[in-house]
Coordinates of N, CA, C and O in Angstrom, one line a residue:
Q1 N 49.7 106.9 68.0 CA 50.5 107.3 69.1 C 50.4 106.4 70.3 O 49.3 106.0 70.6
V2 N 51.5 105.9 70.8 CA 51.5 105.0 72.0 C 52.3 105.7 73.1 O 53.5 106.1 72.8
Q3 N 51.8 105.7 74.3 CA 52.5 106.2 75.4 C 52.8 105.0 76.3 O 51.9 104.2 76.6
L4 N 54.0 104.9 76.8 CA 54.4 103.8 77.6 C 54.9 104.2 79.0 O 55.7 105.2 79.1
V5 N 54.5 103.5 80.0 CA 55.0 103.8 81.4 C 55.4 102.5 82.0 O 54.6 101.6 82.2
E6 N 56.7 102.4 82.4 CA 57.2 101.3 83.1 C 57.1 101.4 84.6 O 57.1 102.5 85.2
S7 N 57.0 100.2 85.2 CA 57.0 100.1 86.7 C 57.6 98.8 87.1 O 57.8 97.9 86.3
G8 N 57.9 98.7 88.4 CA 58.3 97.4 88.9 C 59.8 97.3 89.2 O 60.3 96.3 89.7
G9 N 60.6 98.3 88.9 CA 62.0 98.3 89.2 C 62.3 98.4 90.7 O 61.4 98.7 91.5
G10 N 63.5 98.2 91.0 CA 63.9 98.3 92.4 C 65.2 97.7 92.7 O 66.0 97.4 91.8
L11 N 65.5 97.6 94.0 CA 66.8 97.0 94.5 C 66.5 95.6 94.9 O 65.6 95.3 95.7
V12 N 67.3 94.7 94.4 CA 67.2 93.3 94.8 C 68.6 92.6 94.9 O 69.5 93.1 94.3
Q13 N 68.6 91.6 95.7 CA 69.9 90.9 95.9 C 70.1 89.9 94.7 O 69.1 89.5 94.1
A14 N 71.3 89.6 94.5 CA 71.7 88.7 93.4 C 70.9 87.3 93.7 O 70.8 86.9 94.9
G15 N 70.4 86.8 92.6 CA 69.6 85.6 92.8 C 68.1 85.8 93.0 O 67.3 84.9 92.9
G16 N 67.7 87.1 93.2 CA 66.3 87.4 93.4 C 65.6 87.6 92.1 O 66.2 87.4 91.0
S17 N 64.4 88.0 92.2 CA 63.5 88.2 91.0 C 62.8 89.6 91.1 O 62.5 90.1 92.2
L18 N 62.5 90.1 89.9 CA 61.6 91.2 89.8 C 60.7 91.0 88.6 O 61.1 90.3 87.6
R19 N 59.6 91.7 88.6 CA 58.7 91.7 87.4 C 58.5 93.1 87.0 O 57.9 93.9 87.8
L20 N 58.9 93.4 85.8 CA 58.7 94.8 85.3 C 57.4 94.8 84.5 O 57.1 93.8 83.8
S21 N 56.7 95.9 84.6 CA 55.4 96.1 83.8 C 55.5 97.3 83.0 O 56.2 98.3 83.3
C22 N 54.9 97.3 81.8 CA 54.8 98.4 80.9 C 53.4 98.6 80.5 O 52.8 97.7 79.8
A23 N 52.8 99.7 80.9 CA 51.4 100.0 80.6 C 51.4 100.9 79.3 O 52.1 102.0 79.3
A24 N 50.6 100.6 78.4 CA 50.5 101.3 77.1 C 49.2 102.0 77.0 O 48.1 101.4 77.3
S25 N 49.2 103.2 76.5 CA 47.9 103.9 76.2 C 47.7 103.8 74.7 O 48.6 103.5 73.9
G26 N 46.5 104.0 74.3 CA 46.1 104.0 72.9 C 45.5 102.7 72.5 O 45.7 101.7 73.1
R27 N 44.7 102.8 71.4 CA 43.9 101.6 70.9 C 44.7 100.8 70.0 O 44.2 99.8 69.5
T28 N 45.9 101.1 69.7 CA 46.7 100.3 68.7 C 47.8 99.5 69.3 O 48.7 99.0 68.6
F29 N 47.7 99.3 70.6 CA 48.8 98.5 71.3 C 49.0 97.2 70.6 O 50.2 96.8 70.4
S30 N 48.0 96.5 70.3 CA 48.1 95.1 69.8 C 48.7 95.1 68.4 O 49.1 94.0 67.9
S31 N 48.8 96.2 67.7 CA 49.4 96.3 66.4 C 50.9 96.6 66.5 O 51.6 96.8 65.4
H32 N 51.5 96.6 67.7 CA 52.9 96.9 67.8 C 53.7 95.7 68.4 O 53.2 95.1 69.3
V33 N 54.8 95.5 67.8 CA 55.8 94.6 68.4 C 56.4 95.3 69.6 O 56.7 96.5 69.6
M34 N 56.6 94.6 70.7 CA 57.0 95.3 72.0 C 58.4 94.7 72.4 O 58.6 93.5 72.3
G35 N 59.3 95.6 72.8 CA 60.6 95.1 73.3 C 61.0 95.7 74.6 O 60.4 96.7 75.0
W36 N 61.9 95.1 75.2 CA 62.6 95.6 76.4 C 64.1 95.9 76.1 O 64.7 95.0 75.5
F37 N 64.6 97.0 76.5 CA 66.0 97.3 76.4 C 66.5 97.8 77.7 O 65.7 98.1 78.6
R38 N 67.8 97.8 77.9 CA 68.4 98.3 79.1 C 69.7 99.1 78.8 O 70.3 98.9 77.8
Q39 N 70.0 100.0 79.7 CA 71.2 100.8 79.6 C 71.8 101.0 81.0 O 71.2 101.5 81.9
A40 N 73.0 100.5 81.1 CA 73.8 100.6 82.3 C 74.7 101.9 82.2 O 75.0 102.3 81.1
P41 N 75.1 102.4 83.3 CA 75.9 103.7 83.3 C 77.2 103.5 82.5 O 77.9 102.5 82.6
G42 N 77.4 104.4 81.6 CA 78.6 104.3 80.7 C 78.6 103.3 79.6 O 79.6 103.1 78.9
K43 N 77.4 102.7 79.4 CA 77.3 101.7 78.4 C 76.2 102.1 77.4 O 75.3 102.9 77.7
E44 N 76.2 101.5 76.2 CA 75.2 101.7 75.2 C 73.9 101.0 75.6 O 74.0 99.9 76.3
R45 N 72.8 101.4 75.1 CA 71.6 100.7 75.3 C 71.7 99.4 74.6 O 72.2 99.2 73.5
E46 N 71.2 98.3 75.2 CA 71.2 97.0 74.7 C 69.9 96.3 74.7 O 69.1 96.5 75.6
F47 N 69.7 95.5 73.7 CA 68.5 94.7 73.6 C 68.4 93.7 74.6 O 69.4 93.0 75.0
V48 N 67.2 93.5 75.2 CA 66.9 92.4 76.2 C 66.0 91.4 75.7 O 66.3 90.2 75.7
A49 N 64.8 91.8 75.2 CA 63.8 90.8 74.8 C 62.8 91.5 73.9 O 62.6 92.7 74.0
V50 N 62.1 90.7 73.1 CA 61.1 91.2 72.2 C 60.0 90.2 72.1 O 60.2 89.0 72.2
I51 N 58.7 90.7 71.8 CA 57.6 89.8 71.7 C 56.8 90.3 70.5 O 56.6 91.5 70.3
S52 N 56.3 89.4 69.7 CA 55.5 89.8 68.6 C 54.1 90.3 69.0 O 53.7 90.2 70.2
R53 N 53.3 90.7 68.0 CA 52.0 91.4 68.3 C 51.1 90.5 69.1 O 50.4 91.0 70.0
T54 N 51.0 89.2 68.8 CA 50.1 88.4 69.5 C 50.7 87.6 70.6 O 50.0 86.9 71.3
G55 N 52.0 87.7 70.7 CA 52.7 87.0 71.8 C 53.2 85.7 71.4 O 53.8 84.9 72.2
G56 N 53.0 85.3 70.1 CA 53.4 84.0 69.7 C 54.8 83.8 69.4 O 55.3 82.6 69.4
H57 N 55.6 84.8 69.3 CA 57.0 84.7 69.1 C 57.8 85.7 70.0 O 57.3 86.8 70.2
T58 N 58.8 85.1 70.6 CA 59.7 85.9 71.5 C 61.1 85.6 71.1 O 61.5 84.6 70.5
Y59 N 62.0 86.6 71.6 CA 63.4 86.4 71.3 C 64.1 87.1 72.5 O 63.7 88.2 72.9
Y60 N 65.3 86.5 72.9 CA 66.0 87.1 74.0 C 67.5 87.3 73.7 O 68.1 86.5 72.9
A61 N 68.1 88.2 74.4 CA 69.5 88.4 74.3 C 70.1 87.1 75.0 O 69.6 86.6 76.0
D62 N 71.3 86.7 74.6 CA 71.9 85.6 75.1 C 72.2 85.7 76.6 O 72.1 84.8 77.4
S63 N 72.4 87.0 77.0 CA 72.8 87.2 78.4 C 71.6 87.0 79.4 O 71.8 86.9 80.6
V64 N 70.4 87.0 78.9 CA 69.2 86.8 79.8 C 68.4 85.6 79.5 O 67.5 85.3 80.2
K65 N 68.8 84.9 78.4 CA 68.0 83.7 78.0 C 68.0 82.7 79.1 O 69.0 82.4 79.7
G66 N 66.8 82.1 79.4 CA 66.7 81.2 80.5 C 66.4 81.8 81.8 O 66.0 81.1 82.8
R67 N 66.6 83.1 81.9 CA 66.3 83.8 83.2 C 65.2 84.8 83.1 O 64.5 85.0 84.1
F68 N 65.0 85.4 82.0 CA 64.0 86.4 81.8 C 62.9 85.9 80.8 O 63.2 85.1 79.9
T69 N 61.7 86.4 81.1 CA 60.5 86.0 80.2 C 59.7 87.2 79.9 O 59.3 87.9 80.8
I70 N 59.5 87.4 78.6 CA 58.7 88.5 78.2 C 57.3 88.0 77.9 O 57.1 86.9 77.3
S71 N 56.3 88.8 78.2 CA 54.9 88.4 77.9 C 54.1 89.6 77.7 O 54.5 90.8 78.0
R72 N 52.9 89.5 77.2 CA 52.0 90.6 76.9 C 50.6 90.2 77.1 O 50.2 89.0 76.9
D73 N 49.7 91.2 77.5 CA 48.3 91.0 77.6 C 47.6 92.1 76.8 O 47.5 93.2 77.3
N74 N 47.2 91.8 75.6 CA 46.7 92.8 74.7 C 45.4 93.4 75.2 O 45.0 94.5 74.9
A75 N 44.6 92.6 75.9 CA 43.4 93.0 76.5 C 43.6 94.1 77.5 O 42.7 95.0 77.7
K76 N 44.7 94.1 78.2 CA 45.0 95.1 79.2 C 46.0 96.1 78.8 O 46.4 97.0 79.6
N77 N 46.5 96.0 77.5 CA 47.5 96.9 77.0 C 48.8 96.9 77.9 O 49.4 97.9 78.3
M78 N 49.2 95.7 78.2 CA 50.4 95.5 79.1 C 51.4 94.6 78.5 O 51.1 93.6 77.8
V79 N 52.7 94.9 78.8 CA 53.8 94.0 78.5 C 54.6 93.8 79.8 O 54.7 94.8 80.6
Y80 N 55.1 92.6 80.0 CA 55.8 92.3 81.2 C 57.2 91.8 80.9 O 57.5 91.2 79.9
L81 N 58.1 91.9 81.9 CA 59.4 91.2 81.8 C 59.6 90.6 83.2 O 59.9 91.3 84.2
Q82 N 59.5 89.3 83.3 CA 59.8 88.6 84.5 C 61.3 88.3 84.5 O 61.8 87.6 83.6
M83 N 61.9 88.7 85.6 CA 63.4 88.5 85.7 C 63.7 87.7 86.9 O 63.4 88.1 88.0
N84 N 64.3 86.5 86.6 CA 64.7 85.6 87.7 C 66.2 85.4 87.8 O 66.9 85.7 86.8
N85 N 66.7 85.0 88.9 CA 68.1 84.7 89.1 C 68.9 85.9 88.6 O 69.8 85.8 87.8
L86 N 68.5 87.1 89.2 CA 69.2 88.3 88.8 C 70.6 88.4 89.2 O 71.0 87.8 90.2
K87 N 71.4 89.0 88.4 CA 72.9 89.2 88.6 C 73.2 90.6 88.7 O 72.5 91.5 88.1
P88 N 74.3 91.0 89.3 CA 74.8 92.4 89.4 C 74.9 93.0 88.0 O 74.6 94.2 87.9
E89 N 75.3 92.2 87.1 CA 75.4 92.8 85.7 C 74.1 93.1 85.0 O 74.1 93.7 83.9
D90 N 73.0 92.7 85.6 CA 71.7 93.1 85.1 C 71.3 94.5 85.6 O 70.3 95.1 85.1
T91 N 72.1 95.1 86.4 CA 71.8 96.5 86.9 C 71.8 97.5 85.7 O 72.8 97.6 85.0
A92 N 70.7 98.2 85.6 CA 70.5 99.1 84.5 C 69.2 99.8 84.6 O 68.3 99.4 85.4
V93 N 69.0 100.8 83.7 CA 67.6 101.4 83.5 C 67.0 100.5 82.4 O 67.6 100.4 81.3
Y94 N 65.8 100.0 82.7 CA 65.1 99.2 81.7 C 64.0 100.0 81.1 O 63.2 100.7 81.8
N95 N 63.9 100.0 79.8 CA 62.9 100.7 79.0 C 62.1 99.7 78.2 O 62.6 98.8 77.6
C96 N 60.8 99.9 78.1 CA 60.0 99.2 77.1 C 59.8 100.1 75.9 O 59.9 101.3 76.0
A97 N 59.6 99.5 74.8 CA 59.5 100.2 73.5 C 58.5 99.5 72.6 O 58.3 98.3 72.7
A98 N 57.9 100.3 71.7 CA 56.9 99.8 70.8 C 57.3 100.1 69.4 O 57.8 101.2 69.1
A99 N 57.2 99.1 68.5 CA 57.6 99.2 67.1 C 56.4 99.0 66.2 O 55.7 97.9 66.3
S100 N 56.1 99.9 65.4 CA 55.1 99.7 64.4 C 55.7 99.1 63.1 O 56.9 99.0 63.0
G101 N 54.9 98.7 62.2 CA 55.4 98.1 61.0 C 55.1 96.6 61.0 O 54.3 96.1 61.8
P102 N 55.8 95.8 60.2 CA 55.5 94.4 60.0 C 55.7 93.7 61.4 O 56.5 94.1 62.2
D103 N 55.0 92.6 61.5 CA 55.0 91.8 62.8 C 56.2 90.8 62.7 O 56.1 89.6 62.5
I104 N 57.4 91.4 62.9 CA 58.6 90.6 62.9 C 59.4 91.0 64.1 O 59.1 92.0 64.8
I105 N 60.5 90.3 64.4 CA 61.3 90.6 65.6 C 62.3 91.7 65.3 O 63.1 91.6 64.3
Y106 N 62.3 92.7 66.1 CA 63.2 93.9 66.0 C 64.2 93.9 67.1 O 63.8 93.8 68.3
L107 N 65.4 93.9 66.8 CA 66.5 93.9 67.8 C 67.2 95.2 68.0 O 67.9 95.3 69.1
T108 N 67.1 96.1 67.1 CA 67.8 97.4 67.3 C 66.9 98.5 67.7 O 65.7 98.6 67.3
P109 N 67.4 99.4 68.6 CA 66.5 100.5 69.2 C 66.0 101.4 68.1 O 64.9 101.9 68.2
A110 N 66.7 101.5 67.0 CA 66.2 102.4 65.9 C 64.9 102.0 65.3 O 64.2 102.8 64.7
R111 N 64.6 100.7 65.4 CA 63.4 100.2 64.8 C 62.1 100.5 65.6 O 61.0 100.2 65.2
Y112 N 62.3 101.0 66.8 CA 61.2 101.3 67.8 C 60.8 102.7 67.7 O 61.6 103.6 67.7
N113 N 59.5 102.9 67.7 CA 58.9 104.3 67.5 C 58.6 105.0 68.8 O 58.7 106.2 68.9
Y114 N 58.3 104.2 69.8 CA 57.8 104.8 71.1 C 58.6 104.2 72.3 O 58.9 102.9 72.3
W115 N 58.9 105.0 73.3 CA 59.7 104.6 74.4 C 59.1 105.0 75.7 O 58.5 106.2 75.8
G116 N 59.2 104.2 76.7 CA 58.9 104.7 78.1 C 60.0 105.4 78.7 O 61.1 105.5 78.1
Q117 N 59.8 105.9 79.9 CA 60.8 106.7 80.6 C 61.8 105.9 81.3 O 62.9 106.4 81.7
G118 N 61.5 104.6 81.5 CA 62.5 103.7 82.1 C 62.2 103.5 83.6 O 61.6 104.3 84.3
T119 N 62.7 102.4 84.1 CA 62.7 102.0 85.5 C 64.0 101.4 85.9 O 64.6 100.6 85.2
Q120 N 64.5 101.8 87.0 CA 65.8 101.4 87.5 C 65.8 100.0 88.2 O 64.9 99.8 89.0
V121 N 66.7 99.2 87.7 CA 66.8 97.9 88.4 C 68.3 97.8 88.9 O 69.2 98.0 88.2
T122 N 68.4 97.6 90.2 CA 69.7 97.5 90.8 C 69.8 96.2 91.5 O 69.0 95.8 92.4
V123 N 70.9 95.4 91.2 CA 71.1 94.1 91.7 C 72.4 94.1 92.6 O 73.4 94.4 92.0
S124 N 72.2 93.9 93.8 CA 73.4 93.9 94.7 C 74.0 92.5 94.9 O 73.3 91.5 94.8
S125 N 75.3 92.5 95.0 CA 76.0 91.2 95.1 C 76.1 90.7 96.6 O 75.7 91.4 97.5

Protein backbone atom coordinates (compact mmCIF):
# COMPACT_ATOMS: atom_id res chain seq x y z
CA GLN A 1 0.00 0.00 0.00
CA VAL A 2 1.27 3.45 -0.94
CA GLN A 3 -0.32 6.69 0.17
CA LEU A 4 0.48 9.84 -1.78
CA VAL A 5 0.13 13.48 -0.79
CA GLU A 6 0.82 16.30 -3.23
CA SER A 7 1.77 19.85 -2.38
CA GLY A 8 3.20 22.94 -4.03
CA GLY A 9 0.35 24.03 -6.23
CA GLY A 10 -0.88 27.60 -6.40
CA LEU A 11 -1.52 30.64 -8.54
CA VAL A 12 1.26 31.87 -10.79
CA GLN A 13 1.55 34.23 -13.72
CA ALA A 14 2.35 32.96 -17.17
CA GLY A 15 6.08 32.44 -17.54
CA GLY A 16 6.49 31.64 -13.87
CA SER A 17 7.55 28.46 -12.13
CA LEU A 18 6.21 26.06 -9.55
CA ARG A 19 7.62 22.93 -7.97
CA LEU A 20 5.16 20.21 -7.07
CA SER A 21 6.06 17.64 -4.45
CA CYS A 22 4.55 14.26 -3.78
CA ALA A 23 5.24 12.55 -0.46
CA ALA A 24 4.77 8.79 -0.35
CA SER A 25 4.25 6.59 2.66
CA GLY A 26 5.26 2.97 2.85
CA ARG A 27 8.49 1.06 2.53
CA THR A 28 7.92 0.06 -1.10
CA PHE A 29 8.14 3.49 -2.71
CA SER A 30 11.32 2.64 -4.61
CA SER A 31 9.62 -0.34 -6.23
CA HIS A 32 7.02 1.85 -7.93
CA VAL A 33 7.16 3.76 -11.17
CA MET A 34 5.89 7.27 -10.45
CA GLY A 35 3.87 9.51 -12.71
CA TRP A 36 2.25 12.92 -12.79
CA PHE A 37 -1.11 13.50 -14.43
CA ARG A 38 -3.36 16.52 -14.70
CA GLN A 39 -7.01 17.24 -15.30
CA ALA A 40 -8.46 20.55 -16.37
CA PRO A 41 -12.17 21.38 -15.92
CA GLY A 42 -14.27 19.65 -18.53
CA LYS A 43 -11.34 17.64 -19.86
CA GLU A 44 -10.11 14.12 -19.39
CA ARG A 45 -7.15 13.31 -17.21
CA GLU A 46 -3.93 13.51 -19.22
CA PHE A 47 -0.44 12.18 -18.78
CA VAL A 48 2.26 14.72 -17.90
CA ALA A 49 5.47 12.89 -16.92
CA VAL A 50 6.76 9.57 -15.61
CA ILE A 51 9.95 8.38 -13.94
CA SER A 52 11.30 4.88 -13.52
CA ARG A 53 12.02 3.27 -10.16
CA THR A 54 15.61 4.46 -9.89
CA GLY A 55 15.06 7.69 -11.78
CA GLY A 56 17.19 6.60 -14.69
CA HIS A 57 14.42 6.95 -17.24
CA THR A 58 11.89 9.70 -17.71
CA TYR A 59 9.27 10.52 -20.32
CA TYR A 60 7.17 13.62 -20.91
CA ALA A 61 4.06 14.65 -22.74
CA ASP A 62 4.89 16.73 -25.79
CA SER A 63 2.99 19.66 -24.31
CA VAL A 64 5.40 19.96 -21.36
CA LYS A 65 8.65 18.68 -22.83
CA GLY A 66 11.47 21.14 -22.26
CA ARG A 67 9.52 23.00 -19.57
CA PHE A 68 8.79 20.37 -16.91
CA THR A 69 11.22 18.07 -15.12
CA ILE A 70 10.27 15.04 -13.05
CA SER A 71 12.63 13.71 -10.40
CA ARG A 72 12.55 11.47 -7.36
CA ASP A 73 14.43 10.92 -4.12
CA ASN A 74 13.93 7.35 -2.99
CA ALA A 75 15.70 7.98 0.31
CA LYS A 76 13.04 10.55 1.17
CA ASN A 77 10.09 8.82 -0.53
CA MET A 78 9.52 11.92 -2.65
CA VAL A 79 8.78 12.68 -6.27
CA TYR A 80 8.88 16.17 -7.74
CA LEU A 81 7.64 18.03 -10.78
CA GLN A 82 9.54 21.22 -11.57
CA MET A 83 7.41 23.34 -13.87
CA ASN A 84 8.99 26.28 -15.67
CA ASN A 85 7.66 28.75 -18.24
CA LEU A 86 4.12 27.96 -17.20
CA LYS A 87 1.29 28.69 -19.59
CA PRO A 88 -2.42 29.29 -18.96
CA GLU A 89 -3.14 25.94 -20.60
CA ASP A 90 -1.18 24.24 -17.82
CA THR A 91 -3.98 25.16 -15.42
CA ALA A 92 -5.33 21.93 -13.91
CA VAL A 93 -5.43 19.71 -10.86
CA TYR A 94 -2.17 17.77 -10.77
CA ASN A 95 -2.01 14.28 -9.31
CA CYS A 96 0.92 12.04 -8.63
CA ALA A 97 0.43 8.32 -9.03
CA ALA A 98 2.34 5.11 -8.30
CA ALA A 99 2.44 2.02 -10.50
CA SER A 100 3.52 -1.39 -9.30
CA GLY A 101 4.72 -4.06 -11.70
CA PRO A 102 7.61 -4.09 -14.17
CA ASP A 103 9.97 -1.10 -14.23
CA ILE A 104 8.76 0.35 -17.51
CA ILE A 105 7.21 3.62 -18.59
CA TYR A 106 3.45 3.76 -18.05
CA LEU A 107 1.47 6.44 -19.86
CA THR A 108 -2.13 5.53 -19.11
CA PRO A 109 -3.90 6.24 -15.80
CA ALA A 110 -5.28 2.69 -15.69
CA ARG A 111 -1.78 1.29 -15.14
CA TYR A 112 -1.37 3.20 -11.86
CA ASN A 113 -2.47 1.63 -8.61
CA TYR A 114 -2.28 4.54 -6.18
CA TRP A 115 -3.22 8.21 -6.50
CA GLY A 116 -2.86 11.34 -4.44
CA GLN A 117 -5.69 13.76 -3.84
CA GLY A 118 -4.30 16.37 -6.20
CA THR A 119 -3.03 19.94 -6.03
CA GLN A 120 -4.44 22.87 -8.00
CA VAL A 121 -2.20 24.79 -10.37
CA THR A 122 -3.61 27.98 -11.84
CA VAL A 123 -1.67 30.00 -14.39
CA SER A 124 -2.94 33.48 -15.15
CA SER A 125 -2.30 35.24 -18.44
